[in-house]
PDB file of C-alpha atoms in Angstrom:
ATOM      1  CA  MET A 141      12.921   1.393  -3.336  1.00  0.00           C
ATOM      2  CA  ALA A 142      12.099  -2.417  -3.097  1.00  0.00           C
ATOM      3  CA  GLU A 143      11.121  -5.371  -5.457  1.00  0.00           C
ATOM      4  CA  VAL A 144       8.043  -7.239  -4.148  1.00  0.00           C
ATOM      5  CA  THR A 145       6.134 -10.011  -5.491  1.00  0.00           C
ATOM      6  CA  VAL A 146       2.469 -10.385  -4.978  1.00  0.00           C
ATOM      7  CA  GLY A 147       0.888 -13.824  -6.732  1.00  0.00           C
ATOM      8  CA  ASP A 148       1.839 -13.323 -10.160  1.00  0.00           C
ATOM      9  CA  SER A 149       2.859  -9.758  -9.996  1.00  0.00           C
ATOM     10  CA  HIS A 150       6.207  -8.137  -9.759  1.00  0.00           C
ATOM     11  CA  LEU A 151       6.343  -4.589  -8.518  1.00  0.00           C
ATOM     12  CA  ARG A 152       8.893  -2.105  -7.985  1.00  0.00           C
ATOM     13  CA  VAL A 153       7.628   0.298  -5.074  1.00  0.00           C
ATOM     14  CA  TRP A 154       8.615   2.699  -2.785  1.00  0.00           C
ATOM     15  CA  VAL A 155       9.290   1.503   1.017  1.00  0.00           C
ATOM     16  CA  ALA A 156       7.094   3.655   3.924  1.00  0.00           C
ATOM     17  CA  ASP A 157       9.001   2.144   6.932  1.00  0.00           C
ATOM     18  CA  GLU A 158       9.104   5.361   9.376  1.00  0.00           C
ATOM     19  CA  PRO A 159       6.504   6.897  10.820  1.00  0.00           C
ATOM     20  CA  ALA A 160       6.970  10.018   8.635  1.00  0.00           C
ATOM     21  CA  GLU A 161       7.128   8.237   5.683  1.00  0.00           C
ATOM     22  CA  ARG A 162       4.107   6.044   6.361  1.00  0.00           C
ATOM     23  CA  SER A 163       2.316   9.667   7.316  1.00  0.00           C
ATOM     24  CA  GLN A 164       2.824  11.163   3.931  1.00  0.00           C
ATOM     25  CA  GLY A 165       2.366   8.232   1.676  1.00  0.00           C
ATOM     26  CA  LEU A 166       1.581   9.268  -1.851  1.00  0.00           C
ATOM     27  CA  ARG A 167      -0.101  12.826  -0.983  1.00  0.00           C
ATOM     28  CA  GLY A 168       1.097  15.192  -3.964  1.00  0.00           C
ATOM     29  CA  PHE A 169       1.525  12.881  -6.145  1.00  0.00           C
ATOM     30  CA  SER A 170      -1.097  13.003  -9.641  1.00  0.00           C
ATOM     31  CA  GLU A 171       1.044  10.056 -11.057  1.00  0.00           C
ATOM     32  CA  LEU A 172       3.584   7.409 -10.306  1.00  0.00           C
ATOM     33  CA  PRO A 173       7.260   7.775 -12.123  1.00  0.00           C
ATOM     34  CA  ASP A 174       7.171   4.786 -14.704  1.00  0.00           C
ATOM     35  CA  ASP A 175       9.426   2.663 -12.920  1.00  0.00           C
ATOM     36  CA  ILE A 176       7.665   2.668  -9.949  1.00  0.00           C
ATOM     37  CA  ASP A 177       4.760   0.463  -9.087  1.00  0.00           C
ATOM     38  CA  GLY A 178       3.247   1.737  -5.718  1.00  0.00           C
ATOM     39  CA  MET A 179       4.136   2.434  -2.239  1.00  0.00           C
ATOM     40  CA  LEU A 180       4.536  -0.296   0.253  1.00  0.00           C
ATOM     41  CA  PHE A 181       3.838   0.783   4.155  1.00  0.00           C
ATOM     42  CA  VAL A 182       6.009  -1.372   6.488  1.00  0.00           C
ATOM     43  CA  PHE A 183       4.577  -1.731   9.960  1.00  0.00           C
ATOM     44  CA  PRO A 184       7.429  -2.662  12.873  1.00  0.00           C
ATOM     45  CA  GLU A 185       4.471  -5.017  14.687  1.00  0.00           C
ATOM     46  CA  PRO A 186       1.049  -5.691  13.646  1.00  0.00           C
ATOM     47  CA  VAL A 187      -1.159  -2.982  13.645  1.00  0.00           C
ATOM     48  CA  VAL A 188      -4.904  -1.542  12.414  1.00  0.00           C
ATOM     49  CA  PRO A 189      -3.906   1.462  10.476  1.00  0.00           C
ATOM     50  CA  THR A 190      -6.164   3.472   8.920  1.00  0.00           C
ATOM     51  CA  PHE A 191      -5.683   5.068   5.885  1.00  0.00           C
ATOM     52  CA  VAL A 192      -7.027   8.469   4.657  1.00  0.00           C
ATOM     53  CA  MET A 193      -6.510  10.042   1.119  1.00  0.00           C
ATOM     54  CA  ASP A 194      -6.734  13.664   1.850  1.00  0.00           C
ATOM     55  CA  ASP A 195      -4.721  15.805  -0.699  1.00  0.00           C
ATOM     56  CA  THR A 196      -4.057  13.057  -2.453  1.00  0.00           C
ATOM     57  CA  SER A 197      -5.038  13.466  -6.316  1.00  0.00           C
ATOM     58  CA  LEU A 198      -4.180   9.679  -7.365  1.00  0.00           C
ATOM     59  CA  ALA A 199      -6.916   7.055  -7.191  1.00  0.00           C
ATOM     60  CA  LEU A 200      -5.436   3.777  -5.249  1.00  0.00           C
ATOM     61  CA  ASP A 201      -5.731   0.336  -4.550  1.00  0.00           C
ATOM     62  CA  LEU A 202      -5.363  -0.225  -0.983  1.00  0.00           C
ATOM     63  CA  TRP A 203      -3.806  -3.801  -0.615  1.00  0.00           C
ATOM     64  CA  LEU A 204      -3.689  -5.405   3.190  1.00  0.00           C
ATOM     65  CA  PHE A 205      -1.179  -8.211   4.091  1.00  0.00           C
ATOM     66  CA  ASP A 206      -1.193  -9.733   7.613  1.00  0.00           C
ATOM     67  CA  GLU A 207       2.127 -10.745   9.547  1.00  0.00           C
ATOM     68  CA  SER A 208       2.504 -13.747   7.138  1.00  0.00           C
ATOM     69  CA  GLY A 209       2.559 -11.691   4.485  1.00  0.00           C
ATOM     70  CA  GLU A 210      -0.937 -13.209   3.180  1.00  0.00           C
ATOM     71  CA  LEU A 211      -3.321 -10.529   1.627  1.00  0.00           C
ATOM     72  CA  VAL A 212      -6.341 -10.269   3.752  1.00  0.00           C
ATOM     73  CA  GLY A 213      -8.296  -6.974   2.688  1.00  0.00           C
ATOM     74  CA  SER A 214      -8.268  -4.340  -0.294  1.00  0.00           C
ATOM     75  CA  GLU A 215      -9.993  -0.966  -0.869  1.00  0.00           C
ATOM     76  CA  GLU A 216     -10.598   1.072  -3.581  1.00  0.00           C
ATOM     77  CA  MET A 217      -9.461   4.789  -2.256  1.00  0.00           C
ATOM     78  CA  LEU A 218     -10.547   7.817  -4.353  1.00  0.00           C
ATOM     79  CA  PRO A 219      -9.085  11.256  -4.258  1.00  0.00           C
ATOM     80  CA  CYS A 220     -10.039  13.656  -1.639  1.00  0.00           C
ATOM     81  CA  ALA A 221      -9.134  17.550  -1.336  1.00  0.00           C
ATOM     82  CA  GLY A 222     -10.224  19.555   1.681  1.00  0.00           C
ATOM     83  CA  GLU A 223     -12.141  17.792   5.338  1.00  0.00           C
ATOM     84  CA  GLY A 224     -14.253  15.186   5.801  1.00  0.00           C
ATOM     85  CA  CYS A 225     -12.454  12.620   3.600  1.00  0.00           C
ATOM     86  CA  PRO A 226     -13.611   9.149   4.220  1.00  0.00           C
ATOM     87  CA  ARG A 227     -11.230   6.884   6.280  1.00  0.00           C
ATOM     88  CA  TYR A 228     -10.273   3.583   5.482  1.00  0.00           C
ATOM     89  CA  PRO A 229      -9.462   1.020   8.307  1.00  0.00           C
ATOM     90  CA  ALA A 230      -7.860  -2.425   7.946  1.00  0.00           C
ATOM     91  CA  PRO A 231     -10.462  -5.290   8.859  1.00  0.00           C
ATOM     92  CA  GLU A 232      -7.706  -6.588  11.265  1.00  0.00           C
ATOM     93  CA  SER A 233      -3.952  -6.294  12.253  1.00  0.00           C
ATOM     94  CA  VAL A 234      -1.613  -5.744   9.189  1.00  0.00           C
ATOM     95  CA  SER A 235       2.220  -5.804   9.166  1.00  0.00           C
ATOM     96  CA  TRP A 236       2.126  -4.460   5.566  1.00  0.00           C
ATOM     97  CA  ALA A 237      -0.009  -2.592   3.299  1.00  0.00           C
ATOM     98  CA  LEU A 238       0.378  -1.667  -0.725  1.00  0.00           C
ATOM     99  CA  GLU A 239      -0.895   1.184  -2.275  1.00  0.00           C
ATOM    100  CA  THR A 240      -1.033   0.877  -6.059  1.00  0.00           C
ATOM    101  CA  PRO A 241      -2.972   3.128  -8.756  1.00  0.00           C
ATOM    102  CA  LEU A 242      -6.128   2.352  -9.152  1.00  0.00           C
ATOM    103  CA  ASP A 243      -6.796  -0.907 -11.275  1.00  0.00           C
ATOM    104  CA  ALA A 244      -3.237  -1.336 -12.062  1.00  0.00           C
ATOM    105  CA  VAL A 245      -2.630  -4.705 -11.000  1.00  0.00           C
ATOM    106  CA  ASP A 246      -5.102  -7.536 -10.218  1.00  0.00           C
ATOM    107  CA  LEU A 247      -4.345  -9.272  -6.712  1.00  0.00           C
ATOM    108  CA  ARG A 248      -6.284 -11.856  -4.895  1.00  0.00           C
ATOM    109  CA  LEU A 249      -7.390 -12.614  -1.061  1.00  0.00           C
ATOM    110  CA  GLY A 250      -4.582 -15.242  -0.277  1.00  0.00           C
ATOM    111  CA  ASP A 251      -2.083 -14.097  -2.315  1.00  0.00           C
ATOM    112  CA  PHE A 252       1.211 -13.906  -0.357  1.00  0.00           C
ATOM    113  CA  LEU A 253       3.650 -10.958  -0.550  1.00  0.00           C
ATOM    114  CA  SER A 254       7.590 -11.614  -0.961  1.00  0.00           C
ATOM    115  CA  THR A 255      10.749  -9.485  -1.328  1.00  0.00           C
ATOM    116  CA  SER A 256      14.322 -10.398  -0.552  1.00  0.00           C
ATOM    117  CA  ASP A 257      14.645  -6.505   0.218  1.00  0.00           C
ATOM    118  CA  PHE A 258      13.679  -6.310   3.867  1.00  0.00           C
ATOM    119  CA  PRO A 259      12.763  -8.908   6.439  1.00  0.00           C
TER     120      PRO A 259
END
């Protein structure tokens, strides 16, 4: 778990910094606990990840941050069960991705991600 700030939003998030955690994401959750605002995906080096919502029943906003921590893209991701779920590729290399429940936070391109919980 970590506390992060993006723009004016202060969030408590689960951290997915291992491959298995990033692969699992928020699958299986229909809602988040009251004290959790989302999940932060931490990549060891900048990558162009693709996200998919198969077996995820929680509608999510996906926020994508470059190596400097600047918000460079976002997507609304809707639940999908079964085969043929849409894929959501990052528009460029990113170092972090943040998933939050749909419309739960209002972030803007150019906002910066910061935390003291990890480098």
